[in-house]
Every structure is written in C-alpha cells, then in structure tokens.
XYZ file of C-alpha atoms in Angstrom:
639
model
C 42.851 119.030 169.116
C 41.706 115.584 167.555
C 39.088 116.376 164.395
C 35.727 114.773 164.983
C 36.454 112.047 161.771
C 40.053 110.950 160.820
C 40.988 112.922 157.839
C 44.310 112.688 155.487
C 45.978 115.440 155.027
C 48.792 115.610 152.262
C 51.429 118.057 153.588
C 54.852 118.946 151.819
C 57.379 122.121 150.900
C 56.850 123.299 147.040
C 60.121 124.944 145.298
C 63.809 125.420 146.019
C 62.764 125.901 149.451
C 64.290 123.729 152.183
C 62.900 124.357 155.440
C 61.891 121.123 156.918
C 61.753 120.984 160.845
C 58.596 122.945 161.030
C 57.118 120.378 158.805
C 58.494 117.470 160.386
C 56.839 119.162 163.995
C 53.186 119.527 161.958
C 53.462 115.895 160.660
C 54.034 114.671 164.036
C 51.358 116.914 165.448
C 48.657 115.737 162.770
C 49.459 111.985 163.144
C 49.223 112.687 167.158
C 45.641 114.401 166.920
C 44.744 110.811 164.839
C 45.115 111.678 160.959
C 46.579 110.035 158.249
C 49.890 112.400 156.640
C 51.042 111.797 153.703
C 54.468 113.628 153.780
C 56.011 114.753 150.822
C 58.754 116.154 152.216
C 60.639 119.609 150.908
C 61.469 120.776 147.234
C 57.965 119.557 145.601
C 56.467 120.891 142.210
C 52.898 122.131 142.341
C 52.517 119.084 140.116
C 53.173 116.585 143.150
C 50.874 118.610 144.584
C 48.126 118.086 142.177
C 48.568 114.499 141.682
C 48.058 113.117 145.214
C 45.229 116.345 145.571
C 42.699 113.770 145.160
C 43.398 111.244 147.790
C 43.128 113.730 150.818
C 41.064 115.740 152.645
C 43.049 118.708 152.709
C 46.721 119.949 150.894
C 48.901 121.516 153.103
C 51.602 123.464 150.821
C 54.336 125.161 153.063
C 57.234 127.874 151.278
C 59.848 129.412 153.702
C 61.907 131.330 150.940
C 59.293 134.034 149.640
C 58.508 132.761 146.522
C 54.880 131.084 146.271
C 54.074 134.131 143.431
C 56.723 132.244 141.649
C 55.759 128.667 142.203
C 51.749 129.121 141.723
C 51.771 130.397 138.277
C 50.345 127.120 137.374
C 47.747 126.469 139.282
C 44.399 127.467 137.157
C 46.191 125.605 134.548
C 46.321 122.644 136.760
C 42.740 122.962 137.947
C 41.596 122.511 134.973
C 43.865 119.382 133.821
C 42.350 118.129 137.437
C 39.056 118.785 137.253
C 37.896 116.124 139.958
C 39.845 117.218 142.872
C 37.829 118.836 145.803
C 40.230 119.396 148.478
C 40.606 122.179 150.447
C 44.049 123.698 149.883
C 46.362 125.585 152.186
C 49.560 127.335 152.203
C 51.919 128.979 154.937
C 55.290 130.042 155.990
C 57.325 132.871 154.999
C 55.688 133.690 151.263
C 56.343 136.976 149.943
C 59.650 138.802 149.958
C 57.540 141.598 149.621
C 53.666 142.336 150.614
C 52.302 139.763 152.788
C 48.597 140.803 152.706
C 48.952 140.537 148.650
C 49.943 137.045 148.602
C 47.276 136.145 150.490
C 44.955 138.016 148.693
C 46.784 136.299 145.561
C 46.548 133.023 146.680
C 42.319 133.086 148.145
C 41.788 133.942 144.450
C 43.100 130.402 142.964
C 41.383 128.737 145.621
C 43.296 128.620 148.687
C 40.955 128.583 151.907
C 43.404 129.100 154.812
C 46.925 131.419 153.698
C 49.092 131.852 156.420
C 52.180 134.826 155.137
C 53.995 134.147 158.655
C 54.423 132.581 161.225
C 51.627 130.422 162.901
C 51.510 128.236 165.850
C 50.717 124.404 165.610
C 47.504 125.219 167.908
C 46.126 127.733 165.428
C 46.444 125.497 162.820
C 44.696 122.305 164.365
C 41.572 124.571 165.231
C 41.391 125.600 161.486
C 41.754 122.531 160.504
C 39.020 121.156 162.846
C 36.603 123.957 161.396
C 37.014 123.955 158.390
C 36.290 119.509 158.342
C 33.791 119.589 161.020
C 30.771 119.334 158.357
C 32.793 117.995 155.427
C 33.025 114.366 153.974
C 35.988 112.113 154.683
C 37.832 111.836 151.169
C 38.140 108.320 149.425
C 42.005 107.932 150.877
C 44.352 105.852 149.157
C 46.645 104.449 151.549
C 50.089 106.742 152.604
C 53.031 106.591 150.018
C 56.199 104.971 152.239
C 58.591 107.457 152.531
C 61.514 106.656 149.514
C 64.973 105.530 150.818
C 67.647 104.495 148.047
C 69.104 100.834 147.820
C 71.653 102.589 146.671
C 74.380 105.627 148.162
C 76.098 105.519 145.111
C 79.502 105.521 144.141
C 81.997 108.155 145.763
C 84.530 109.971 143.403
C 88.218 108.704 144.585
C 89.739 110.754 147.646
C 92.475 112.511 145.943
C 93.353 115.367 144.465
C 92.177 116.009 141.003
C 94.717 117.206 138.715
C 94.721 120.616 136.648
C 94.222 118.628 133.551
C 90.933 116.792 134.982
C 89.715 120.239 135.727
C 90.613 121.882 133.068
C 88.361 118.960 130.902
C 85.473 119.891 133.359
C 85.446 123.407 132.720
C 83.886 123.756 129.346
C 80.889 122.345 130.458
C 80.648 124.308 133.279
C 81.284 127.328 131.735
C 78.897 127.059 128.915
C 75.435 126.316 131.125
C 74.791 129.387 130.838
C 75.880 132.251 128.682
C 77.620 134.309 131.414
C 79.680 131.382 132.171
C 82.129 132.517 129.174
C 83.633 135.539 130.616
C 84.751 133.444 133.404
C 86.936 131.337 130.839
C 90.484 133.192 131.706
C 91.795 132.027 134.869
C 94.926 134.911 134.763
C 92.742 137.401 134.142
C 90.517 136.369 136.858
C 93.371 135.741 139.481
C 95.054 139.355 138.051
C 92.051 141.043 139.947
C 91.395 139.119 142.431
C 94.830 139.799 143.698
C 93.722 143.672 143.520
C 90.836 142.943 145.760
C 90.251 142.954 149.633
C 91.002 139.720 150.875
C 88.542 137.543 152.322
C 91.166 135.456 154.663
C 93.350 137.824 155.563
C 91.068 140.143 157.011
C 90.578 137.051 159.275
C 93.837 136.613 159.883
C 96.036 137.839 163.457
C 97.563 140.880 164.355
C 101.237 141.227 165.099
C 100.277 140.209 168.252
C 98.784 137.078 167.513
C 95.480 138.934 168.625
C 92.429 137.261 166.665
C 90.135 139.896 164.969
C 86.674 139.821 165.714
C 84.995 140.514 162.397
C 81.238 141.702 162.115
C 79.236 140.414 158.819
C 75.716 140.907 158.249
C 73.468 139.408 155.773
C 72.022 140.682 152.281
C 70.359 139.668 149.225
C 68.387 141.613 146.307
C 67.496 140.634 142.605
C 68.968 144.342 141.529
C 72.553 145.008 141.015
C 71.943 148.925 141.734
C 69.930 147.628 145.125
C 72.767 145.438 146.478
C 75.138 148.154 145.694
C 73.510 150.404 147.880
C 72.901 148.085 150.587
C 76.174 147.091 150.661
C 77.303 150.958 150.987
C 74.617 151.176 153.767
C 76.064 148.156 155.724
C 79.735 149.198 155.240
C 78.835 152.395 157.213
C 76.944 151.269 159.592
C 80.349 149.219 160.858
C 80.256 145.794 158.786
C 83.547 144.418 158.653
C 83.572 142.007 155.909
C 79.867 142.008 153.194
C 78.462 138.976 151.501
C 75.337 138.778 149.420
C 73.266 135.916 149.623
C 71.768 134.239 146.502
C 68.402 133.260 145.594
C 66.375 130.469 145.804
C 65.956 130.039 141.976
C 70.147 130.191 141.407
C 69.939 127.672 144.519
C 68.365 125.256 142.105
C 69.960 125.806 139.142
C 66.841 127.648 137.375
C 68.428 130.939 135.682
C 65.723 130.844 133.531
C 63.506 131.716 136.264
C 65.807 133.742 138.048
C 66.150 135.571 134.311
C 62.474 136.346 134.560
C 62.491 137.753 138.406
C 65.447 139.682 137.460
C 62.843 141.513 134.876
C 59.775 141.322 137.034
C 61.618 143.340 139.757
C 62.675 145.751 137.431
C 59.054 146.593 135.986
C 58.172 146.694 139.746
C 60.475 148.156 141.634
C 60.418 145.899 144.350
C 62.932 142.770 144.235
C 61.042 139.611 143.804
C 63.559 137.308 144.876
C 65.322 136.283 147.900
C 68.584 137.221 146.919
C 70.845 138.004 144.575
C 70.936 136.328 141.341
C 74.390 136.263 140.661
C 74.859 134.099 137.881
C 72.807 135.877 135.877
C 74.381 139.321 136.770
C 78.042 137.891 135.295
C 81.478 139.015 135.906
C 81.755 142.345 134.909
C 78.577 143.575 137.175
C 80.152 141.417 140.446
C 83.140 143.485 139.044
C 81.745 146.644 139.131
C 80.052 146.183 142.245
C 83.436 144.797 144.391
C 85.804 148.013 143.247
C 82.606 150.395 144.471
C 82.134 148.755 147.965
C 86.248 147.943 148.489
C 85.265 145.298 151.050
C 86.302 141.737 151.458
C 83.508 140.157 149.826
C 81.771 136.290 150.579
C 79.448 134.195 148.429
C 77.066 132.411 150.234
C 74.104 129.972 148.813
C 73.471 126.503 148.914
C 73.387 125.933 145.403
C 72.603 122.123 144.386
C 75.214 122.426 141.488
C 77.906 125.225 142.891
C 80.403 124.818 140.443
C 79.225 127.800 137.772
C 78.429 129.618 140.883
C 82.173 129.450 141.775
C 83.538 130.025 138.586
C 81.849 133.186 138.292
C 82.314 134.302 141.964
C 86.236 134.279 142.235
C 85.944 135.863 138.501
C 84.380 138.221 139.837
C 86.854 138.963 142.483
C 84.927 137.675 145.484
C 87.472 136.253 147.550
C 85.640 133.662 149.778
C 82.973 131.227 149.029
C 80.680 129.350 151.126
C 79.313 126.089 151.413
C 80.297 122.137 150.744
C 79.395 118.741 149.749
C 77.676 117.539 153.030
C 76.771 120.999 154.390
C 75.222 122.019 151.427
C 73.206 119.094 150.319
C 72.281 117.508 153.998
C 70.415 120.008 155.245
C 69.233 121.843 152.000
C 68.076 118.656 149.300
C 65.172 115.879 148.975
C 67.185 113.924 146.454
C 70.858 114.956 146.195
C 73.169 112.163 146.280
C 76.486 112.618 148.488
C 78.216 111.095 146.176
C 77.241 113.387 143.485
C 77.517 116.721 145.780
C 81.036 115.217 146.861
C 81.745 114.986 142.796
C 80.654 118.411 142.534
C 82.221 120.118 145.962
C 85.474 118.688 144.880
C 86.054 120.620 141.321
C 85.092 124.010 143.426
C 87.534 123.082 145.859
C 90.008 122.401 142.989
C 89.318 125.591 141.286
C 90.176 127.606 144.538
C 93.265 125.486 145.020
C 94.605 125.940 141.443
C 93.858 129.903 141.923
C 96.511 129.535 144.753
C 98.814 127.628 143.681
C 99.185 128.985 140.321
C 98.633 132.630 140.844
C 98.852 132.915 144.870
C 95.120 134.042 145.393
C 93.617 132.626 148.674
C 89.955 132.263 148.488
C 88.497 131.488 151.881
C 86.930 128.552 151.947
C 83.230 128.396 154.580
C 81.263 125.490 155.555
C 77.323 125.625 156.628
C 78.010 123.918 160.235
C 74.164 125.474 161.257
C 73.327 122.486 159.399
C 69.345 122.105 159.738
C 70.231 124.797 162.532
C 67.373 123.631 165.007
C 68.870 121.663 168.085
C 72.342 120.599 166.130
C 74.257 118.756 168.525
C 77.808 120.686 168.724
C 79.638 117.092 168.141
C 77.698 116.864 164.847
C 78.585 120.259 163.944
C 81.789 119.557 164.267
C 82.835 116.516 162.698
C 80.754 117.534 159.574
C 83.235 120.711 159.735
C 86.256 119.193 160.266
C 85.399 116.945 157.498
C 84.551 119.714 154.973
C 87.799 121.021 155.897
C 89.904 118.447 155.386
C 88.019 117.529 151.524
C 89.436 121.207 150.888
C 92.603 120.816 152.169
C 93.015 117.990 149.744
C 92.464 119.862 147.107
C 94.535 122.470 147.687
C 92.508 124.828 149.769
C 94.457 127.157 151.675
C 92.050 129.257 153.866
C 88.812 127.688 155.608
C 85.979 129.057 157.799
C 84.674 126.373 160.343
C 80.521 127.997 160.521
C 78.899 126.942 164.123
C 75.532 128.190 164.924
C 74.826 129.348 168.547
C 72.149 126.588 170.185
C 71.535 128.868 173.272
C 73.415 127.403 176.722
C 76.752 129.492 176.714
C 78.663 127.198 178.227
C 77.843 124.657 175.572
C 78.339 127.230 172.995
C 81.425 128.724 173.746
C 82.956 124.977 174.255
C 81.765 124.243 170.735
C 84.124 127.169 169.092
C 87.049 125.982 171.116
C 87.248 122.562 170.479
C 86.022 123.163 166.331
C 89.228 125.062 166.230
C 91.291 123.022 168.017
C 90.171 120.093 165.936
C 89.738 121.638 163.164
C 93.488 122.734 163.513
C 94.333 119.139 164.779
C 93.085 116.765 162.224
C 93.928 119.027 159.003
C 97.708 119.305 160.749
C 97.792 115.038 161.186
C 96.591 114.861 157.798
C 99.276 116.874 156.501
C 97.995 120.606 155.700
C 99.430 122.519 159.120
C 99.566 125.829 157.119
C 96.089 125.998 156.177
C 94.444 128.443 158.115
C 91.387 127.707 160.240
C 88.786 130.237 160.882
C 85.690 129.761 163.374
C 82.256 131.803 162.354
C 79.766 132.055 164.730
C 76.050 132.225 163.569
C 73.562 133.891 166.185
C 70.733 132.191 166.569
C 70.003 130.256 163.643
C 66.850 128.396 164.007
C 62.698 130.773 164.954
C 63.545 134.302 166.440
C 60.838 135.292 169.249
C 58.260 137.511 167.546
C 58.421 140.227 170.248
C 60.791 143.021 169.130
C 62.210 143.912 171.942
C 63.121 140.255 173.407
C 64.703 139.382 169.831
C 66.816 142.084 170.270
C 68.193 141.134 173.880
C 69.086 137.908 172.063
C 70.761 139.601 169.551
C 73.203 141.801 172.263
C 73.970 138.436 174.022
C 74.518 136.453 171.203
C 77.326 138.669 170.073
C 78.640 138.649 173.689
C 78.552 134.638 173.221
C 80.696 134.752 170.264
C 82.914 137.650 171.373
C 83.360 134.920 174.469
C 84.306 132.232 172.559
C 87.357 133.217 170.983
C 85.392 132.951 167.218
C 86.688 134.426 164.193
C 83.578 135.881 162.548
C 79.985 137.033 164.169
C 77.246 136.347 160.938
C 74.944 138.951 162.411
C 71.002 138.672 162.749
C 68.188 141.211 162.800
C 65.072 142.223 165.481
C 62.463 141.278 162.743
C 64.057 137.971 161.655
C 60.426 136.234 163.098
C 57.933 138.812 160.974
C 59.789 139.698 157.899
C 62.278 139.497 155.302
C 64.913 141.945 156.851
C 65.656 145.417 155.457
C 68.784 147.405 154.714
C 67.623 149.281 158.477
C 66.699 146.435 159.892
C 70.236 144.496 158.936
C 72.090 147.771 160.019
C 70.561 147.634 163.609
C 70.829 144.201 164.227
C 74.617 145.302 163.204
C 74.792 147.873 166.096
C 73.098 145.538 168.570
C 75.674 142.942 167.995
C 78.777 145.634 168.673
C 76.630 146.667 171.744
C 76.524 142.744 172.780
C 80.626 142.351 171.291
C 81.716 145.271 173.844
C 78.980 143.635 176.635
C 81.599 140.689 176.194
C 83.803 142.871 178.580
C 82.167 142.555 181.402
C 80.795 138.832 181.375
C 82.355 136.118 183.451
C 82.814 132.903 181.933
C 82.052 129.347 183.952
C 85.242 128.527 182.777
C 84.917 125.072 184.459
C 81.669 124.138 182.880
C 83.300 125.459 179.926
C 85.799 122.655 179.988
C 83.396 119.589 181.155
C 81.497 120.538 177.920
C 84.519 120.696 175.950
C 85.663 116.903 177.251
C 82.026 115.875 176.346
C 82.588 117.088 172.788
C 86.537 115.511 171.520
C 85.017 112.388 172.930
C 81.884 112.907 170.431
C 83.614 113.773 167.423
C 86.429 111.413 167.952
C 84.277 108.697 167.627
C 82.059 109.940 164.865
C 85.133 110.967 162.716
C 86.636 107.463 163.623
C 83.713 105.504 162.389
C 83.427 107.717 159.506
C 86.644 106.844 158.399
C 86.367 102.675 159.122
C 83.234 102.746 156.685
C 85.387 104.254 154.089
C 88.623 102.059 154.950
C 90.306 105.026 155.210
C 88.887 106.958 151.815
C 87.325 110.126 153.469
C 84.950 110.514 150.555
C 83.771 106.785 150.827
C 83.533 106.931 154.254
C 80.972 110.156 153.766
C 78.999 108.189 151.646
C 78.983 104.798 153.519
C 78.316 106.516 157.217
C 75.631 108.193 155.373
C 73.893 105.027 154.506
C 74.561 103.315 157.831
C 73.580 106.202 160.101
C 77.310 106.447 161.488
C 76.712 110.418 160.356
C 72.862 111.958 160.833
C 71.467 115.019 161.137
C 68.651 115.855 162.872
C 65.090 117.103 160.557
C 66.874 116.593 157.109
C 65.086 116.759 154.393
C 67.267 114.335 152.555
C 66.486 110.601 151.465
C 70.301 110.097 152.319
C 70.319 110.813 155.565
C 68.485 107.911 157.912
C 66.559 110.455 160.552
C 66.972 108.611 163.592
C 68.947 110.993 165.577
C 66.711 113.080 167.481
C 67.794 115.855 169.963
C 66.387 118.013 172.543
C 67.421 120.710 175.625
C 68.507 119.264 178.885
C 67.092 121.638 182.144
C 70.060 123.968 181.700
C 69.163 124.587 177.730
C 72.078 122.505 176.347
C 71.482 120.128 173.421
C 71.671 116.702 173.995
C 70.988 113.515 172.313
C 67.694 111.783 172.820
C 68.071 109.487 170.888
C 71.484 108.713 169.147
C 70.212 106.836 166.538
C 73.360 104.815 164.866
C 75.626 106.887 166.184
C 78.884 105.132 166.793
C 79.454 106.090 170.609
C 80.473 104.722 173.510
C 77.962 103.209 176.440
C 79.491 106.453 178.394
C 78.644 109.060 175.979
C 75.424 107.107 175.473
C 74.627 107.235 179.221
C 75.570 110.690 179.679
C 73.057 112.134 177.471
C 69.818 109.560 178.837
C 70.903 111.174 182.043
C 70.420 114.261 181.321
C 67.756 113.645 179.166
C 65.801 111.598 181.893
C 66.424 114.572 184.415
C 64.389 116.749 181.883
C 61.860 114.293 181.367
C 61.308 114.264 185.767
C 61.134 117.891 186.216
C 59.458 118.941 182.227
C 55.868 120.605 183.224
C 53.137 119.896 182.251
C 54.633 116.271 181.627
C 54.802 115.211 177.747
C 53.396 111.949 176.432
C 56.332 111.537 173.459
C 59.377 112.422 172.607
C 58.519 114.417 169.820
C 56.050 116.614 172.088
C 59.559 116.891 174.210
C 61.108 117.956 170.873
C 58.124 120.275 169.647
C 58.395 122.066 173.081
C 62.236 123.135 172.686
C 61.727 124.206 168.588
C 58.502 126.581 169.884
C 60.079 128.001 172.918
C 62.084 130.455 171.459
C 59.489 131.915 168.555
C 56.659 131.673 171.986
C 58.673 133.768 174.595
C 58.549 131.105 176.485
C 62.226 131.015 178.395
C 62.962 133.737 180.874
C 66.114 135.324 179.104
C 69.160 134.345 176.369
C 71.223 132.730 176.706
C 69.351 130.071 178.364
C 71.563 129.438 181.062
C 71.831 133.443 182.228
C-alpha cells in the first residue's frame, strides 16, 4: 500500500541477532510501495540507531533472538544525548524469551509507537505505517548510506595443518579471556573424562550390520544450570537419542559480561532471560556435573563469532561433539566477520579436536550449519559449503564430521540432497586423503517460518521426520508445534519429539519416486562439481584461499546474508512442484546447461504463478510467506 508522501524509513537488526531474510523481504517491500530505506543491515547497536534517527521518518528496529530487554537499556539515556530527534520508532520480531505482552508494554514506555512481540505480516505493517504518516511531516532526509562492501577479503591463513606447538602458543590467550578459561588448561585431564563419557560419533556410527542408526535430537537452551539439567532429564525420557544445549545470543558475541549479568537477572527472577545457555560462563566443572547426571552423548551448538574459548571449554567439559565452522558460522550469522579471520579462528578449534585424537584417542564429532540462512538454500550450495567444512577439518586432524542439511520442502529434492552430501562428502574427503574419517548426514526439519496454525505445524513436523527417515540421514534435529508463536518449552520440545517418531515410523509406509529421486540427484554432482571446482581455481589449489577469493568474486553466495563478504546476487525461489531453484545464479560458476535448467523451470512458474507478480522479489516474498500463511495445501510440497 503506497503512503500518500514518500517517507524514509531507517530499518535494521539491533544485537547479536542475525535474522536477515525477513528484513531483506520488508526492504524490498518499502522501496516497492515508493520509500526511501536506509538498510542497516543485522547486528546494530542502539547507537546506530540513534545516529541516523534524525534523517528518517520512522526507525524500524527488528530482534529475532528475545533479547530487546537487554539491548534497550539505553535508550532514555540516548534520548536525552539526542534531544532533536522526532521519529516515530518501531520494533518487532521475536522479543522476549519470556512475556510478550511485557515487552511491549516495556518498550511503549520509552517511546516506541508500534511493538510487534511476533510474528506480523508485511500487509499489516504497510497499513500501520500508512496511518501512522498520513498527517505527519516528511523528515529533512539525508540521502541513503551505500551499502559497505570491503576492497579488501583479506588475507587467508595457509591451508595446512597447524602444528601442536602453534597451538599450544595460541592457547594462553584463549584460555585467559575469561576467568573460566583456566580450568580448561589440562588437556589429559580433559581427554581422561572425555573418554568416560557417551560418545557423540559413535552413537552415530553402524550396527554390525552396517545398518545406519537413525538418531532423534531435539533442541534446548536456558541461562540456569539447574533448568537445563532438568530439561535435559525431561527430553531423555521422552525418547531423545543424543541432547545438545544451545547457547545464547550474548556468548554468540563474545559478551560474557552481559551474559554474567542475565545469568543473575534470571536468578532474581526465576524465569531465564536468555536464549540459551551461557556456557562459558557456567565453566567446566558445572558442564561436568551436568554430563555424568544426564549420561547422554552430548553436542554444543552456537554460532559463536570467536568459537575457540567456546571449544576449549566444551570438550573440557566432556561434550563430545561441537558444532559449527568458518563459513557456516560467519556467512549466514555476521555483518562484518571476515572469512579470513573466521577461517583463522575455525582452524585452531579444528586443531584442538584433532590433537584430542591423536594424542589421547578422543573423537569429538565435528557438525557444520549447512541450513545456512535456511530460507530457500539451494541443496548444491548446501553442499559444497559442507563438503568444504569437512574437508578444513579433515586437515586438521578431525576424525568424525556431521554434514547438517535443512529440509526445503519438495521430497524428492530433499531426499536427493542427503544422498549425494554423503556420497560427496565421503568422495572428496577420501580423494583428498582422509577415507577413515567418518561422515555423518543431519537432517534439520524445516528450518526457515513454521505456519502459525497448531495443528498444520504439526503435520509438517510428522512428515518431515518421514523425509529424513527416507533419506537415509544420520541425525533428525527435531522441531516443535509452536516454533511460529513462541520460544519452545521443555513440553513443547518433548512433543515435537513424539511427532517426529510418529512421522520416523510413517517412513514405513511411504513410497519413494525413486526416479525423480535420481534426476534430482544428477542435477546436484553437476552443481557442486562446478562450484567446488571454481572454488578451488580461485585459490590455485589452497582450499582456504580459494574460500576467501570465491567469496569476493561471487564463485560461492548465499542467498539473504547478512554479511558484507558475501556479494548477494544469488537469488532463489520454488519451481511449481516446490523445489528450490536458482533465479538468478548470480556469479555462480555453472554451465549454460545448469543455467538453462533452472530459467526453465523458473519461467514455467512465472506462466502459471497467480495472481501474476511484477518482480522477482514479489516471486521470492511469495515462497518465504507461504509456509508461516497456510498457504500450500499440505507438506511436503510435492504430497
């Protein structure tokens, strides 16, 4: 709905929060309906905020990770250093882990006019936007910021393994960020209970005959050490094979200070006021504590900008698999974060897990983030970035990886995806030299909005597990039937754990289109092989200079990051059977027949979409919407 004058609008993500596809829909939609955006992007500082406040119209503040308390201590402190500004200010998304009606009556008190807890359509917001300007002054606009793109990738460390002594020279530093960092310091003590502890990669690995497991893992993630003990005892019972805990947004950044100060906040409440668990903080002894109670393999998972005291403490805790990696964890997750630093970085926690097994034989599984930005991934992309991951570990010694794909909703795409990932995940680390590591294959439900109807989210949990059960993956990473309205509970994580076994035994009695199946599959080695082949010409053969370099050139992109590294110009959306295809491949190194497959089936789309859409991104906006909306008749999309 155009406004009746041209407005600017100043729209961004504040904190460690790194949801950026919604935004990158709303910009689109704004700049459509004839207004000037000045996009900040994700991970902004109410200060940002405040300082282009007085250019616009209106200032559009979006958090995803339930932490706006957090992030708007500041603001009648910042009012008053900025006196002059008169724009109307907004905020939306996910924004308490707790009480959503408090935030909102939180935020109307500094000043807010429009707070939106959860979810909200594009629609709804345009009309409240149109009110609210209808009898109000254009601001004095200063013209739109140009969106910042480095001269520079910087330099990649060298592709090769780093020796015991370079880590070992590393490790003080590490260690002593902060003060629980020290009783992480002895690596035999560490590795002498570890080896007492479930383990992480052999619970993936075959039976005696060479029949893969099928392993159920649900999420969790409290500020409270007595809290995620008892959820974990709650999930174990209700059937979870394997437990992680997932940590919060403030360890995600680095900020144990703040993390320090939720930690006590939560306590004086009651109520956790984080995301997740703060783990760093917590130390070694409490991860101790808490691993001999639940006597379950146990998995770190983050996206921490800096990972390394992360890991330290994590295996010395005796958590015997860790997530994440340089590309999948900075890609999809950071504003500013330099591959070449996050390779830096990736490769000492790689290191440290390899030195654990070759010193002391401890295998710590070793996951990558393939959901990437988890909206409309091309499988291809998933891939490569996996297989990549995998074989940065490999070189350092890694002896156990998880290759993570996240479902995208045609199962014939889908369950092609988790074949070929392991076959080429198996194939390239083998050519490279590392046949005995073992590959894993994790399959995320349904990463990216969940419909808000209860009862349709949970018919896409039952056939999402059927999907994965189907595929031949490793690992289900299970979701929940409020995933669209709330941060989920213990219950809630424990149902969407017996949905998922109802959809795993479902699996039975579902007949593959085994030759679909394998037309994807062709689709896909083609894809990666020539992605992975022109990631490793821009590095002349140096994996971790080709990362970089393809980076730069847009040989490697991924579609709504937030990150100044990556070039955007990929852009994907559903053919008529649901699949993800290219629509435009950006500077993808493919062939003119991979190129012309997917305008084919993108142009079939365009011929039969109804009503017809005036622009790609209205094509794209369609596909993100129609899962949160209801709008598709049944999952998976090609039922």
């Amino acid at each position: 709905m155009p406004l009746p004058t041209p407005r600017s609008i100043a729209l961004g993500g504040i904190g460690a929060d790194a949801h950026s596809v919604g935004l990158t829909l709303l910009k689109h939609a704004i700049t459509e309906a004839g207004h000037a955006v000045h996009f900040m992007g994700t991970q902004n500082n109410l200060d940002d905020f405040f300082r282009h406040a007085g250019d616009v119209d209106v200032v559009m503040i979006s958090c995803m990770d339930g932490h706006l308390r957090h992030y708007l201590r500041q603001f009648p402190d910042l009012l008053l250093r900025y006196p002059d500004i008169d724009a109307l200010w907004y905020a939306g998304g996910n924004l308490d882990v707790g009480n959503s009606e408090r935030i909102r009556g939180e935020a109307r008190r500094l000043g807010f006019r429009r707070v939106f807890p959860t979810y909200v359509d594009i629609p709804t917001i345009l009309s409240v936007l149109a009110e609210d300007l209808l009898t109000r002054p254009p601001a004095v606009r200063a013209r739109p910021v140009a969106a910042f793109r480095p001269a520079q990738p910087g330099t990649a460390p060298p592709d090769q393994r780093l020796t015991e002594e370079d880590l070992l020279k590393q490790r003080p530093a590490v260690l002593e960020s902060w003060p629980t960092g020290a009783r992480a310091r002895d690596l035999a003590d560490n590795a002498a209970f570890l080896l007492r502890q479930p383990s992480f990669a052999h619970a993936h690995a075959p039976g005696p005959r060479g029949a893969r497991p099928f392993l159920v893992q649900p999420r969790s993630g409290v500020a409270l050490a007595a809290e995620q003990r008892t959820a974990f005892v709650a999930l174990r019972r209700a059937g979870a094979d394997v437990l992680s805990y997932q940590i919060d947004s403030l360890t995600r950044n680095n900020d144990y200070r703040k993390a320090h100060d939720a930690i006590a906040e939560s306590r004086e409440s009651g109520a956790s006021t984080l995301n997740g668990f703060p783990m760093v903080n917590h130390g070694v002894d409490v991860l101790r504590e808490l691993i001999s109670e639940v006597r379950t393999p146990l998995q770190t998972r983050h996206s921490t900008r800096d990972p390394r005291l992360l890991a330290e403490i994590s295996c010395a805790g005796g958590v015997t698999g860790f997530e994440g990696g340089a590309i999948t964890y900075n890609i999809p997750y950071f504003k500013d974060y330099s591959p070449a630093q996050s390779l830096r970085r990736w490769q000492y926690v790689d290191r440290l897990v390899g030195l654990y097994r070759e010193k002391f034989g401890v295998v710590i599984d070793r996951e990558f983030f393939g959901t990437l930005t988890a909206v409309l991934i091309p499988p291809s992309l998933a891939i490569v970035v996996n297989v990549i991951e995998a074989m940065l570990a490999a070189g350092q010694g890694v002896g156990s990886v998880s290759l993570g794909y996240a479902e995208q909703g045609n199962r014939s795409q889908d369950i092609a995806a988790v074949r070929v990932l392991r076959e080429l995940g198996q194939k390239y680390l083998a050519n490279l030299g590392y046949p005995g590591v073992q590959v894993n294959v994790v399959f995320h439900q349904h990463m990216a909005a969940f419909p808000q109807d209860r009862a349709r989210a949970a018919q896409l949990i039952v056939a999402s597990a059927a999907t994965g059960r189907l595929s031949g993956a490793s690992r289900l990473i299970t979701k929940t039937p409020v995933e669209a309205t709330s941060i989920p509970s213990v219950s809630d994580n424990q149902e969407g754990l017996q949905l998922s076994r109802l959809g795993a035994l479902e699996a039975n009695g579902v007949e593959v289109d085994e030759r679909t199946v394998r037309e994807e599959a062709t689709v896909l080695r083609a894809e990666v092989d020539q992605i992975l082949e022109s990631v490793l010409l821009a590095g002349d053969g140096s994996l971790t200079d080709g990362v970089v370099k393809a980076f730069a050139l847009g040989y490697l992109d991924v579609p709504f990051s937030p990150s100044v590294y990556n070039r955007g110009e990929v852009l994907t959306a559903r053919d008529v059977q649901g699949a993800v295809r290219y629509l435009n491949t950006g500077r993808l190194r493919f062939s003119s027949d991979v190129i012309e497959f997917h305008r084919s089936r993108m142009s079939e789309r365009r011929r039969t979409e109804q009503p017809p859409v005036r622009s790609e991104w209205q094509l794209v906006e369609r596909d993100v919407l129609r899962i949160p909306s209801g709008h598709y008749r049944k999952w998976p999309l090609d039922a």
